[in-house]
Coordinates of C-alpha atoms and ligand atoms in Angstrom, one line a residue:
M843 CA 95.9 -59.3 -79.7
T844 CA 96.0 -56.0 -81.6
T845 CA 94.5 -56.1 -85.1
D846 CA 94.2 -53.5 -87.9
H847 CA 90.5 -53.5 -87.1
D848 CA 91.3 -51.8 -83.7
E849 CA 93.1 -49.0 -85.4
H850 CA 89.8 -48.1 -87.2
Q851 CA 87.9 -48.0 -84.0
E852 CA 90.4 -45.9 -82.1
V853 CA 89.7 -42.2 -81.8
S854 CA 92.2 -39.5 -80.8
V855 CA 91.0 -36.1 -79.5
R856 CA 92.7 -34.4 -82.4
H857 CA 90.2 -36.2 -84.7
R858 CA 87.0 -34.8 -83.5
H859 CA 85.3 -35.6 -86.8
T860 CA 85.9 -39.2 -86.1
L861 CA 84.4 -38.9 -82.7
T862 CA 81.5 -37.0 -84.0
R863 CA 80.9 -39.7 -86.6
L864 CA 81.1 -42.3 -83.9
L865 CA 78.5 -40.5 -81.8
A866 CA 76.3 -40.0 -84.9
A867 CA 76.5 -43.7 -85.4
T868 CA 75.1 -44.3 -82.0
A869 CA 72.3 -41.8 -82.8
L870 CA 73.3 -39.4 -80.1
A871 CA 74.5 -35.9 -80.8
L872 CA 76.5 -34.5 -78.0
P873 CA 78.5 -31.3 -77.5
L874 CA 82.1 -32.2 -77.4
A875 CA 83.5 -29.7 -74.9
L876 CA 82.0 -31.3 -71.8
P877 CA 83.1 -31.5 -68.2
A878 CA 84.5 -34.8 -66.9
T879 CA 81.1 -35.8 -65.4
P880 CA 79.3 -37.8 -68.0
A881 CA 76.3 -36.1 -69.6
V882 CA 74.8 -39.4 -70.7
A883 CA 72.6 -41.2 -68.2
A884 CA 74.3 -44.3 -67.0
P885 CA 72.5 -47.5 -67.9
T886 CA 71.7 -49.7 -65.0
G887 CA 71.9 -53.4 -64.4
T888 CA 72.3 -55.9 -61.6
P889 CA 75.8 -57.3 -61.3
T890 CA 76.1 -61.1 -61.3
R891 CA 79.5 -60.9 -59.7
Q892 CA 80.9 -59.5 -56.4
L893 CA 84.1 -57.5 -56.0
D894 CA 85.9 -60.3 -54.4
D895 CA 84.8 -63.0 -56.9
V896 CA 88.3 -62.9 -58.4
I897 CA 91.3 -65.2 -58.7
P898 CA 93.8 -64.4 -57.3
A899 CA 92.0 -62.9 -54.3
P900 CA 92.5 -59.2 -54.2
V901 CA 94.1 -57.6 -51.2
E902 CA 91.3 -55.3 -50.2
T903 CA 87.7 -54.9 -51.6
R904 CA 85.2 -52.3 -50.5
P905 CA 81.8 -52.9 -52.2
D906 CA 79.4 -50.0 -52.9
P907 CA 76.1 -51.4 -54.0
R908 CA 75.1 -47.9 -55.4
G909 CA 78.0 -47.9 -57.7
T910 CA 77.2 -50.5 -60.3
F911 CA 78.7 -49.7 -63.7
T912 CA 77.1 -51.1 -66.8
L913 CA 78.8 -51.3 -70.2
S914 CA 76.8 -49.8 -73.0
P915 CA 77.2 -49.0 -76.7
L916 CA 78.4 -45.6 -75.6
T917 CA 81.2 -46.7 -73.3
V918 CA 84.6 -45.6 -74.2
I919 CA 88.0 -46.8 -73.0
R920 CA 90.0 -43.7 -72.0
T921 CA 93.7 -44.0 -71.5
T922 CA 96.4 -41.7 -70.0
P923 CA 97.2 -39.1 -72.8
H924 CA 100.6 -39.7 -74.4
S925 CA 101.1 -43.1 -72.8
A926 CA 101.7 -45.7 -75.5
A927 CA 101.6 -48.4 -72.8
A928 CA 98.3 -47.4 -71.4
R929 CA 96.9 -47.2 -75.0
Q930 CA 98.1 -50.6 -75.8
I931 CA 96.5 -52.0 -72.6
G932 CA 93.3 -50.1 -73.6
R933 CA 93.4 -51.8 -77.0
Q934 CA 93.9 -55.2 -75.5
L935 CA 90.9 -54.6 -73.1
A936 CA 88.8 -53.5 -76.1
D937 CA 89.8 -56.6 -78.0
T938 CA 88.6 -58.7 -75.0
L939 CA 85.3 -56.9 -74.5
R940 CA 84.2 -56.3 -78.1
P941 CA 83.3 -59.8 -79.3
A942 CA 80.7 -60.6 -76.6
T943 CA 79.3 -57.1 -76.2
G944 CA 79.3 -56.1 -79.8
Y945 CA 80.1 -52.5 -78.6
P946 CA 82.6 -50.3 -80.4
L947 CA 84.5 -49.4 -77.2
P948 CA 86.8 -46.8 -78.9
V949 CA 90.1 -46.3 -77.1
L950 CA 90.6 -42.5 -76.5
P951 CA 94.0 -41.2 -75.2
V952 CA 92.4 -38.0 -73.9
P953 CA 92.2 -36.2 -70.5
A954 CA 88.4 -36.4 -70.3
T955 CA 85.3 -37.5 -72.2
P956 CA 81.6 -36.8 -71.8
L957 CA 80.8 -40.5 -72.1
P958 CA 80.6 -43.4 -69.7
E959 CA 84.1 -44.6 -69.5
I960 CA 86.6 -47.2 -68.5
A961 CA 89.6 -45.0 -67.5
L962 CA 93.0 -46.7 -67.6
L963 CA 95.5 -44.5 -66.0
I964 CA 99.3 -44.9 -65.4
G965 CA 100.9 -42.8 -62.8
G966 CA 100.0 -41.4 -59.4
A967 CA 98.4 -44.5 -58.1
G968 CA 100.1 -44.1 -54.7
S969 CA 102.8 -46.1 -53.0
R970 CA 100.6 -48.7 -51.5
V971 CA 99.9 -50.5 -54.8
G972 CA 103.7 -50.5 -55.6
Q973 CA 105.1 -51.4 -59.0
E974 CA 102.7 -54.2 -59.9
G975 CA 99.5 -53.3 -58.1
Y976 CA 96.4 -51.2 -59.0
Q977 CA 93.4 -49.4 -57.6
L978 CA 90.1 -50.1 -59.3
D979 CA 87.1 -47.9 -58.6
V980 CA 83.7 -48.6 -59.9
T981 CA 80.9 -46.0 -59.8
R982 CA 77.8 -45.6 -61.9
H983 CA 79.5 -43.4 -64.4
R984 CA 82.9 -45.0 -64.8
V985 CA 85.4 -47.7 -64.0
T986 CA 88.8 -46.2 -63.2
I987 CA 91.9 -48.3 -62.9
R988 CA 95.0 -46.5 -61.7
A989 CA 98.5 -48.0 -61.5
N990 CA 102.1 -46.8 -61.3
T991 CA 103.2 -49.1 -64.2
P992 CA 101.9 -50.9 -67.2
A993 CA 102.2 -54.2 -65.3
G994 CA 99.9 -52.9 -62.6
L995 CA 97.4 -51.5 -65.1
F996 CA 97.3 -54.8 -67.0
A997 CA 96.7 -56.7 -63.8
G998 CA 93.8 -54.3 -63.1
T999 CA 92.2 -55.0 -66.5
Q1000 CA 92.4 -58.8 -65.8
T1001 CA 90.5 -58.2 -62.5
L1002 CA 87.9 -56.1 -64.4
R1003 CA 87.5 -58.9 -66.9
Q1004 CA 86.6 -61.3 -64.0
L1005 CA 84.1 -58.8 -62.6
L1006 CA 82.0 -58.9 -65.7
P1007 CA 79.6 -61.7 -66.4
A1008 CA 81.3 -64.9 -67.6
Q1009 CA 79.7 -64.4 -71.1
I1010 CA 82.2 -61.7 -71.7
E1011 CA 84.6 -64.5 -72.8
A1012 CA 82.3 -65.5 -75.6
A1013 CA 83.5 -65.1 -79.2
Q1014 CA 80.1 -64.0 -80.4
R1015 CA 77.7 -61.4 -79.3
Q1016 CA 75.7 -62.2 -76.2
R1017 CA 72.5 -60.6 -75.0
T1018 CA 73.0 -59.9 -71.4
T1019 CA 73.6 -56.9 -69.0
W1020 CA 77.2 -56.1 -68.7
A1021 CA 77.2 -54.9 -65.1
V1022 CA 80.3 -54.4 -63.0
P1023 CA 79.8 -54.4 -59.2
G1024 CA 80.5 -51.0 -57.5
G1025 CA 83.2 -50.2 -55.0
R1026 CA 86.9 -50.1 -54.7
I1027 CA 89.7 -52.7 -55.0
I1028 CA 93.2 -52.1 -53.8
D1029 CA 95.5 -54.9 -54.9
Y1030 CA 99.1 -55.8 -55.2
P1031 CA 101.2 -59.0 -55.2
R1032 CA 102.7 -60.9 -52.3
F1033 CA 105.7 -62.1 -54.4
A1034 CA 107.5 -60.4 -57.3
Y1035 CA 107.9 -63.7 -59.2
R1036 CA 104.7 -65.7 -60.1
G1037 CA 105.8 -68.2 -62.6
A1038 CA 104.8 -71.1 -64.8
M1039 CA 107.1 -73.5 -66.7
L1040 CA 106.5 -75.3 -69.9
D1041 CA 108.7 -78.2 -71.0
L1042 CA 109.3 -77.9 -74.8
A1043 CA 112.0 -80.7 -74.7
R1044 CA 110.1 -83.9 -74.0
H1045 CA 107.4 -82.9 -76.5
F1046 CA 107.8 -79.7 -78.5
H1047 CA 104.9 -77.2 -78.2
T1048 CA 104.4 -74.8 -81.1
V1049 CA 104.4 -71.0 -81.1
P1050 CA 100.5 -70.9 -81.3
E1051 CA 100.3 -73.3 -78.3
I1052 CA 102.7 -71.3 -76.3
K1053 CA 100.8 -68.1 -77.1
T1054 CA 97.5 -69.8 -76.0
Y1055 CA 99.2 -70.8 -72.7
I1056 CA 100.4 -67.2 -72.2
D1057 CA 96.9 -65.9 -72.7
L1058 CA 95.6 -68.2 -70.0
L1059 CA 98.5 -67.4 -67.6
S1060 CA 98.1 -63.7 -68.0
Q1061 CA 94.5 -63.8 -66.8
Y1062 CA 95.7 -65.0 -63.4
K1063 CA 98.5 -62.4 -63.0
I1064 CA 101.3 -64.9 -63.7
N1065 CA 104.3 -62.7 -64.7
Y1066 CA 107.1 -65.2 -65.7
L1067 CA 107.0 -68.1 -68.1
H1068 CA 110.0 -70.4 -67.8
L1069 CA 110.7 -72.4 -71.0
H1070 CA 112.6 -75.6 -70.5
L1071 CA 114.4 -75.6 -73.9
S1072 CA 116.7 -78.6 -73.8
D1073 CA 116.8 -82.0 -72.4
D1074 CA 117.8 -85.6 -73.2
Q1075 CA 115.0 -86.0 -75.7
G1076 CA 115.3 -82.8 -77.6
W1077 CA 116.9 -79.4 -78.2
R1078 CA 114.4 -76.7 -78.9
I1079 CA 116.2 -73.4 -79.5
Q1080 CA 118.2 -72.3 -82.6
I1081 CA 121.9 -71.7 -81.8
D1082 CA 123.7 -70.5 -84.9
S1083 CA 127.2 -71.6 -83.8
W1084 CA 126.0 -75.1 -83.3
P1085 CA 123.4 -75.4 -86.0
R1086 CA 122.7 -79.2 -85.8
L1087 CA 121.4 -78.8 -82.2
T1088 CA 118.0 -78.0 -83.7
T1089 CA 118.0 -79.7 -87.1
V1090 CA 119.2 -83.0 -85.6
G1091 CA 118.7 -82.6 -81.8
G1092 CA 115.2 -81.1 -82.3
G1093 CA 114.5 -82.7 -85.7
P1094 CA 112.3 -85.6 -86.8
G1095 CA 112.1 -88.5 -84.4
T1096 CA 113.0 -86.4 -81.3
G1097 CA 110.9 -86.2 -78.2
V1098 CA 109.4 -88.9 -76.0
D1099 CA 108.4 -91.9 -78.1
G1100 CA 109.9 -90.0 -81.1
V1101 CA 106.7 -88.0 -81.5
G1102 CA 107.7 -84.5 -80.2
P1103 CA 109.9 -83.0 -82.9
G1104 CA 110.3 -79.3 -83.5
Y1105 CA 112.2 -76.2 -82.3
L1106 CA 111.9 -72.5 -81.9
T1107 CA 113.9 -70.4 -84.4
K1108 CA 115.3 -67.2 -83.0
D1109 CA 112.5 -65.4 -84.7
D1110 CA 110.0 -67.7 -83.1
Y1111 CA 111.6 -67.1 -79.7
K1112 CA 111.5 -63.3 -80.2
A1113 CA 107.9 -63.5 -81.3
V1114 CA 107.1 -65.5 -78.1
T1115 CA 109.0 -63.0 -75.8
A1116 CA 107.2 -60.1 -77.5
Y1117 CA 103.8 -61.7 -77.2
A1118 CA 104.5 -62.5 -73.6
A1119 CA 105.8 -59.0 -72.9
A1120 CA 102.6 -57.5 -74.2
R1121 CA 100.8 -59.5 -71.5
Q1122 CA 103.3 -58.5 -68.8
I1123 CA 105.0 -61.9 -68.8
T1124 CA 108.8 -62.2 -68.9
I1125 CA 110.3 -65.3 -70.6
V1126 CA 112.9 -67.2 -68.6
P1127 CA 114.9 -69.5 -70.9
E1128 CA 116.4 -72.7 -69.5
I1129 CA 119.3 -74.8 -70.9
D1130 CA 119.6 -77.8 -68.6
M1131 CA 123.2 -78.8 -67.8
P1132 CA 125.5 -80.5 -67.1
G1133 CA 123.0 -83.4 -67.1
H1134 CA 119.8 -83.7 -69.2
T1135 CA 122.1 -83.1 -72.3
N1136 CA 121.7 -86.3 -74.4
A1137 CA 120.1 -84.4 -77.3
A1138 CA 123.2 -82.2 -77.6
Q1139 CA 125.6 -85.1 -77.0
S1140 CA 123.9 -87.4 -79.5
T1141 CA 124.1 -84.6 -82.1
Y1142 CA 127.7 -83.5 -81.5
A1143 CA 130.1 -86.4 -80.8
E1144 CA 132.8 -84.0 -79.6
L1145 CA 130.7 -83.1 -76.6
N1146 CA 131.3 -86.5 -75.1
C1147 CA 134.4 -87.5 -73.1
D1148 CA 135.0 -90.5 -75.3
G1149 CA 134.2 -88.6 -78.5
V1150 CA 131.5 -91.1 -79.4
A1151 CA 127.9 -89.8 -79.9
P1152 CA 125.4 -91.8 -77.9
P1153 CA 122.1 -92.8 -79.6
P1154 CA 119.2 -90.3 -79.4
R1155 CA 116.9 -91.1 -76.5
T1156 CA 113.1 -91.1 -76.6
D1157 CA 112.4 -92.7 -73.3
I1158 CA 111.7 -90.8 -70.0
A1159 CA 114.7 -91.9 -67.9
V1160 CA 116.6 -89.2 -66.1
G1161 CA 120.1 -88.7 -64.7
Y1162 CA 122.3 -90.7 -67.2
S1163 CA 123.8 -87.9 -69.3
S1164 CA 126.5 -85.4 -68.6
L1165 CA 128.6 -83.0 -70.5
C1166 CA 132.4 -83.7 -70.3
I1167 CA 133.5 -81.6 -67.3
D1168 CA 137.2 -81.6 -68.0
D1169 CA 137.1 -80.7 -71.6
E1170 CA 137.6 -77.1 -72.7
L1171 CA 135.3 -77.6 -75.6
T1172 CA 132.4 -78.1 -73.2
Y1173 CA 132.9 -74.5 -71.9
R1174 CA 133.1 -73.1 -75.5
F1175 CA 129.9 -74.8 -76.2
V1176 CA 128.2 -73.6 -73.1
E1177 CA 129.4 -70.1 -73.6
D1178 CA 128.2 -70.0 -77.2
V1179 CA 124.8 -71.2 -76.1
I1180 CA 124.5 -68.7 -73.2
R1181 CA 125.8 -65.8 -75.3
E1182 CA 123.3 -66.5 -78.2
L1183 CA 120.4 -67.1 -75.8
A1184 CA 121.2 -64.0 -73.7
E1185 CA 121.3 -61.9 -76.9
I1186 CA 117.6 -62.7 -77.7
T1187 CA 116.3 -62.7 -74.1
P1188 CA 115.0 -59.3 -72.9
G1189 CA 114.3 -60.6 -69.4
P1190 CA 116.8 -60.6 -66.5
Y1191 CA 117.1 -64.3 -65.9
L1192 CA 118.8 -67.2 -67.6
H1193 CA 118.2 -70.7 -66.1
V1194 CA 121.1 -73.2 -66.3
G1195 CA 119.2 -76.2 -65.0
G1196 CA 121.6 -78.2 -62.9
D1197 CA 119.1 -80.9 -61.6
E1198 CA 119.6 -84.6 -61.4
A1199 CA 123.2 -84.6 -62.6
H1200 CA 123.6 -88.2 -61.4
A1201 CA 126.2 -89.1 -64.0
T1202 CA 128.6 -86.4 -62.6
T1203 CA 130.4 -86.5 -59.2
D1204 CA 129.8 -83.7 -56.7
E1205 CA 133.3 -82.5 -57.4
E1206 CA 132.8 -82.4 -61.2
Y1207 CA 129.4 -80.7 -60.6
A1208 CA 131.0 -78.0 -58.6
T1209 CA 133.8 -77.5 -61.1
F1210 CA 131.2 -77.1 -63.9
M1211 CA 128.8 -74.8 -62.1
R1212 CA 131.5 -72.5 -60.7
R1213 CA 132.6 -71.9 -64.3
V1214 CA 129.2 -71.7 -65.9
L1215 CA 127.3 -69.5 -63.4
P1216 CA 129.6 -66.5 -63.9
L1217 CA 129.2 -66.9 -67.7
V1218 CA 125.6 -66.0 -67.3
N1219 CA 126.6 -62.7 -65.6
K1220 CA 129.2 -62.1 -68.4
Y1221 CA 126.3 -61.9 -70.9
G1222 CA 124.3 -59.5 -68.7
K1223 CA 121.9 -62.0 -67.1
R1224 CA 121.2 -63.3 -63.6
A1225 CA 121.8 -67.0 -63.1
Y1226 CA 119.0 -69.2 -62.0
G1227 CA 119.1 -73.0 -61.4
W1228 CA 117.3 -75.9 -59.8
N1229 CA 118.1 -76.2 -56.1
E1230 CA 121.1 -78.5 -56.6
V1231 CA 123.0 -75.5 -57.7
M1232 CA 123.1 -74.3 -54.1
Q1233 CA 125.5 -77.2 -53.4
V1234 CA 128.3 -75.2 -54.9
D1235 CA 127.9 -72.1 -52.6
P1236 CA 127.2 -69.8 -55.6
A1237 CA 127.3 -66.0 -55.4
S1238 CA 124.3 -64.6 -53.6
D1239 CA 122.6 -63.2 -56.7
V1240 CA 122.1 -66.8 -58.0
I1241 CA 118.5 -67.9 -57.7
A1242 CA 117.5 -71.4 -56.6
Q1243 CA 114.3 -73.1 -57.8
Y1244 CA 113.3 -75.6 -55.1
W1245 CA 111.7 -78.7 -56.6
G1246 CA 112.1 -81.1 -53.7
T1247 CA 109.3 -82.9 -51.9
G1248 CA 110.7 -82.6 -48.4
T1249 CA 110.6 -79.8 -45.8
T1250 CA 114.3 -79.6 -45.1
N1251 CA 117.2 -78.9 -47.4
A1252 CA 120.5 -77.9 -45.7
D1253 CA 122.1 -76.5 -48.9
L1254 CA 119.1 -74.4 -49.6
A1255 CA 118.8 -73.1 -46.0
E1256 CA 122.5 -72.2 -45.9
A1257 CA 122.3 -70.4 -49.3
V1258 CA 119.3 -68.4 -48.0
A1259 CA 121.4 -67.5 -44.9
R1260 CA 124.0 -66.2 -47.3
G1261 CA 121.4 -64.1 -49.2
N1262 CA 120.3 -66.3 -52.1
K1263 CA 116.7 -66.0 -53.2
V1264 CA 114.4 -68.9 -53.8
V1265 CA 111.5 -69.7 -56.2
M1266 CA 109.3 -72.4 -54.6
S1267 CA 108.2 -75.3 -56.8
P1268 CA 107.9 -78.3 -54.5
A1269 CA 107.2 -81.2 -56.8
N1270 CA 104.4 -82.7 -54.5
K1271 CA 102.5 -79.4 -54.5
A1272 CA 103.3 -77.2 -57.5
Y1273 CA 104.1 -79.7 -60.3
L1274 CA 101.3 -79.5 -62.8
D1275 CA 102.5 -82.7 -64.5
M1276 CA 101.6 -84.9 -61.5
K1277 CA 98.4 -86.8 -61.8
Y1278 CA 95.3 -85.5 -59.9
D1279 CA 94.6 -89.0 -58.7
R1280 CA 95.4 -92.5 -59.8
N1281 CA 92.8 -92.4 -62.6
T1282 CA 94.2 -89.3 -64.3
P1283 CA 95.0 -90.4 -67.9
L1284 CA 97.9 -88.0 -68.3
G1285 CA 100.9 -87.1 -66.2
L1286 CA 103.3 -88.8 -63.8
S1287 CA 103.0 -89.7 -60.1
W1288 CA 106.6 -90.0 -58.7
A1289 CA 106.2 -87.0 -56.4
A1290 CA 102.5 -87.3 -55.5
Y1291 CA 99.0 -87.3 -56.7
I1292 CA 98.0 -83.6 -56.5
E1293 CA 94.4 -82.8 -56.3
V1294 CA 93.3 -79.1 -56.4
R1295 CA 93.2 -78.8 -52.7
D1296 CA 96.8 -80.2 -52.4
A1297 CA 98.0 -77.7 -55.0
Y1298 CA 96.3 -74.8 -53.1
D1299 CA 96.6 -75.6 -49.4
W1300 CA 100.2 -74.9 -48.5
D1301 CA 102.2 -71.8 -47.8
P1302 CA 105.4 -71.2 -49.9
A1303 CA 106.9 -69.3 -46.9
Q1304 CA 106.4 -72.3 -44.5
R1305 CA 107.4 -75.1 -46.8
V1306 CA 111.1 -75.5 -46.1
T1307 CA 112.9 -74.9 -42.8
G1308 CA 115.0 -71.8 -43.0
V1309 CA 113.4 -70.6 -46.2
G1310 CA 110.8 -68.0 -45.1
E1311 CA 108.9 -65.1 -46.7
D1312 CA 111.9 -62.8 -47.1
A1313 CA 113.9 -65.5 -48.8
L1314 CA 111.3 -66.0 -51.5
L1315 CA 111.4 -64.4 -54.9
G1316 CA 108.2 -66.2 -55.5
V1317 CA 106.5 -69.4 -56.7
E1318 CA 106.4 -71.3 -60.0
A1319 CA 104.2 -74.1 -61.3
P1320 CA 106.3 -76.3 -63.6
L1321 CA 104.7 -78.4 -66.3
W1322 CA 106.9 -81.2 -67.6
S1323 CA 105.7 -82.8 -70.8
E1324 CA 106.8 -86.4 -70.9
T1325 CA 103.1 -87.4 -71.3
L1326 CA 101.7 -84.2 -72.8
R1327 CA 101.5 -83.6 -76.5
S1328 CA 98.8 -81.1 -77.3
I1329 CA 97.5 -77.9 -75.9
D1330 CA 94.5 -79.8 -74.7
D1331 CA 96.8 -82.0 -72.6
I1332 CA 98.6 -78.9 -71.3
E1333 CA 95.3 -77.3 -70.3
Y1334 CA 94.0 -80.4 -68.6
M1335 CA 96.9 -80.6 -66.3
A1336 CA 97.2 -76.8 -65.7
F1337 CA 93.5 -76.2 -65.0
P1338 CA 92.4 -75.9 -62.3
R1339 CA 95.7 -76.1 -60.5
L1340 CA 97.5 -73.2 -62.2
P1341 CA 95.0 -70.7 -60.8
A1342 CA 95.8 -72.2 -57.3
I1343 CA 99.5 -71.6 -57.6
A1344 CA 98.8 -68.1 -59.1
E1345 CA 96.8 -67.3 -56.0
L1346 CA 99.6 -68.5 -53.7
G1347 CA 101.9 -66.1 -55.6
W1348 CA 99.7 -63.1 -55.6
S1349 CA 97.4 -63.0 -52.7
T1350 CA 98.2 -62.4 -49.0
A1351 CA 98.9 -65.3 -46.8
A1352 CA 96.1 -64.0 -44.5
S1353 CA 93.6 -64.3 -47.3
H1354 CA 94.4 -68.0 -47.8
D1355 CA 91.2 -70.0 -47.5
W1356 CA 90.3 -73.2 -49.3
E1357 CA 86.5 -72.7 -49.0
S1358 CA 86.7 -69.3 -50.5
F1359 CA 89.1 -70.4 -53.3
R1360 CA 87.0 -73.4 -54.0
A1361 CA 83.9 -71.3 -54.5
R1362 CA 85.7 -68.7 -56.7
L1363 CA 87.3 -71.5 -58.7
G1364 CA 83.9 -73.1 -59.5
E1365 CA 82.8 -69.8 -60.9
Q1366 CA 85.7 -69.8 -63.4
A1367 CA 84.4 -72.8 -65.3
P1368 CA 81.8 -71.0 -67.5
R1369 CA 84.7 -68.7 -68.6
W1370 CA 86.9 -71.7 -69.4
R1371 CA 84.2 -73.4 -71.4
L1372 CA 83.7 -70.2 -73.5
Q1373 CA 87.5 -70.0 -73.9
Q1374 CA 87.5 -73.7 -74.8
V1375 CA 89.9 -74.5 -72.0
N1376 CA 90.1 -78.3 -71.5
Y1377 CA 90.0 -78.3 -67.7
Y1378 CA 89.8 -81.2 -65.2
P1379 CA 86.4 -81.0 -63.4
S1380 CA 87.8 -82.0 -60.0
P1381 CA 85.2 -83.5 -57.7
Q1382 CA 86.5 -81.3 -54.9
V1383 CA 84.9 -78.2 -56.6
T1384 CA 81.3 -77.3 -57.2
W1385 CA 81.5 -76.2 -60.9
S1386 CA 79.1 -73.6 -62.2
Ligands
TNX1396 C1 112.1 -84.3 -62.5 S1 112.2 -81.7 -61.4 C2 112.8 -83.5 -63.4 C3 112.4 -83.5 -64.8 C4 111.2 -84.4 -65.1 C5 110.2 -84.3 -63.9 C6 109.0 -85.1 -64.2 C7 113.4 -81.6 -62.1 C8 114.2 -80.5 -61.9 N1 113.7 -82.6 -63.0 O1 113.5 -83.9 -65.6 O2 110.7 -84.0 -66.3 O3 110.8 -84.7 -62.8 O4 108.0 -84.8 -63.2

């Protein structure tokens, strides 16, 4: 988070007086016109981490034991001159590193400094790292992260964070040596889409809770957060043309057991998308239809074929509700919702659900989806739906999210052959709401018990026949919240399985190795404890 406080600590080259004062404050007088090679002797320390002690596993690491870099009170964060994006990422890194180190870590958008530095540079990183990768070089005098885009640079800073001792996550000053292991990392993602989903419908989760989840996701290079905004038990996004959706459909008494009320105003939603964007995460909004619509239909009687509003539902049954397929009003409603949601969504995708429409015949389902999917394009977005949507042979730009537990799905394989792309979320591997084992107090178990190893040990490109690497946009870890009320509940189900899915999305298939992952995962625990993450201490992992 950027605070006013950062602004005071930032120094621009045009304000040499400020820099001079800063140097005076550290009791060191230095000439300012110095070459790029630091004039200050680099402090030394012994790194506690190795270059490949990172989740997700980087593509390539080349350690150089002579190159240890140690943060000191003199370290500056230098960012590409005239790049607001690099500077913002510099400020975020400073915010992360200041509390535990107690160092000033000024952010300097200048071409060179005489000081030991963390250089964050956008541009000229080479084609190998692509649009989302980075190259990280650690020598005695500096850490340099180069990327072609802000997304790549941000990813590099998350790696740097994990290369520092775990105490870096502490909220108060720690006395330790802040050594970063020397060498080079070249890193870039396997898949463009590395997602997580949070269900706000079954129990609403507040803006601060969503922001906390975003903070955690961004550390593992997740770049999409799918928000499940409507379901039978609640409607969670303000729609001005149908105002009672939120005040009634998301109001008091909504949610499972009637204890999950609440909704995002449009301003809340914009705040969440902006907060996510600053962490290189794109929000994917979902309005589930034509089923999973009881909250809307119990609020507006006219959305029902018989014109009678059903009672609100607070149980966890699925598959009983359906919008009225042959009524024109249904499409006015759907278009209003899609238009208003598209207007406040900066990201490219709009998810229309489409799962478990058991109260609708196949024919009705096809009629509905063939009208609704093009509406998403009409408002400038790309349509995305649960895999059932592929039953209607949609246009090839429609994305399917596979949630099945099996390894064959004819509709999906045929869609892939026509060019549709897939996000893999098999419920028996990637569903974070499944219990770890039969003793897990939270969660469901209809798809499987999913221990950490089950969540990790599968290949998204070998899961479903006919749906290989080239068909995949990526992977996503959905978290349904029938049994989850608080951020503590969310964290308990997501950690440690979320990092497992994040690694499947980012790291090469060749690097996949349970023993390696297990060891690296265990080393994350001290960080989670300092961040107050309520993780499940799986017996499969040796926790530090
Ligand atoms: C199935 S998976 C659902 C959700 C439930 C979830 C619980 C899918 C597309 N639909 O409505 O919340 O199971 O695990």
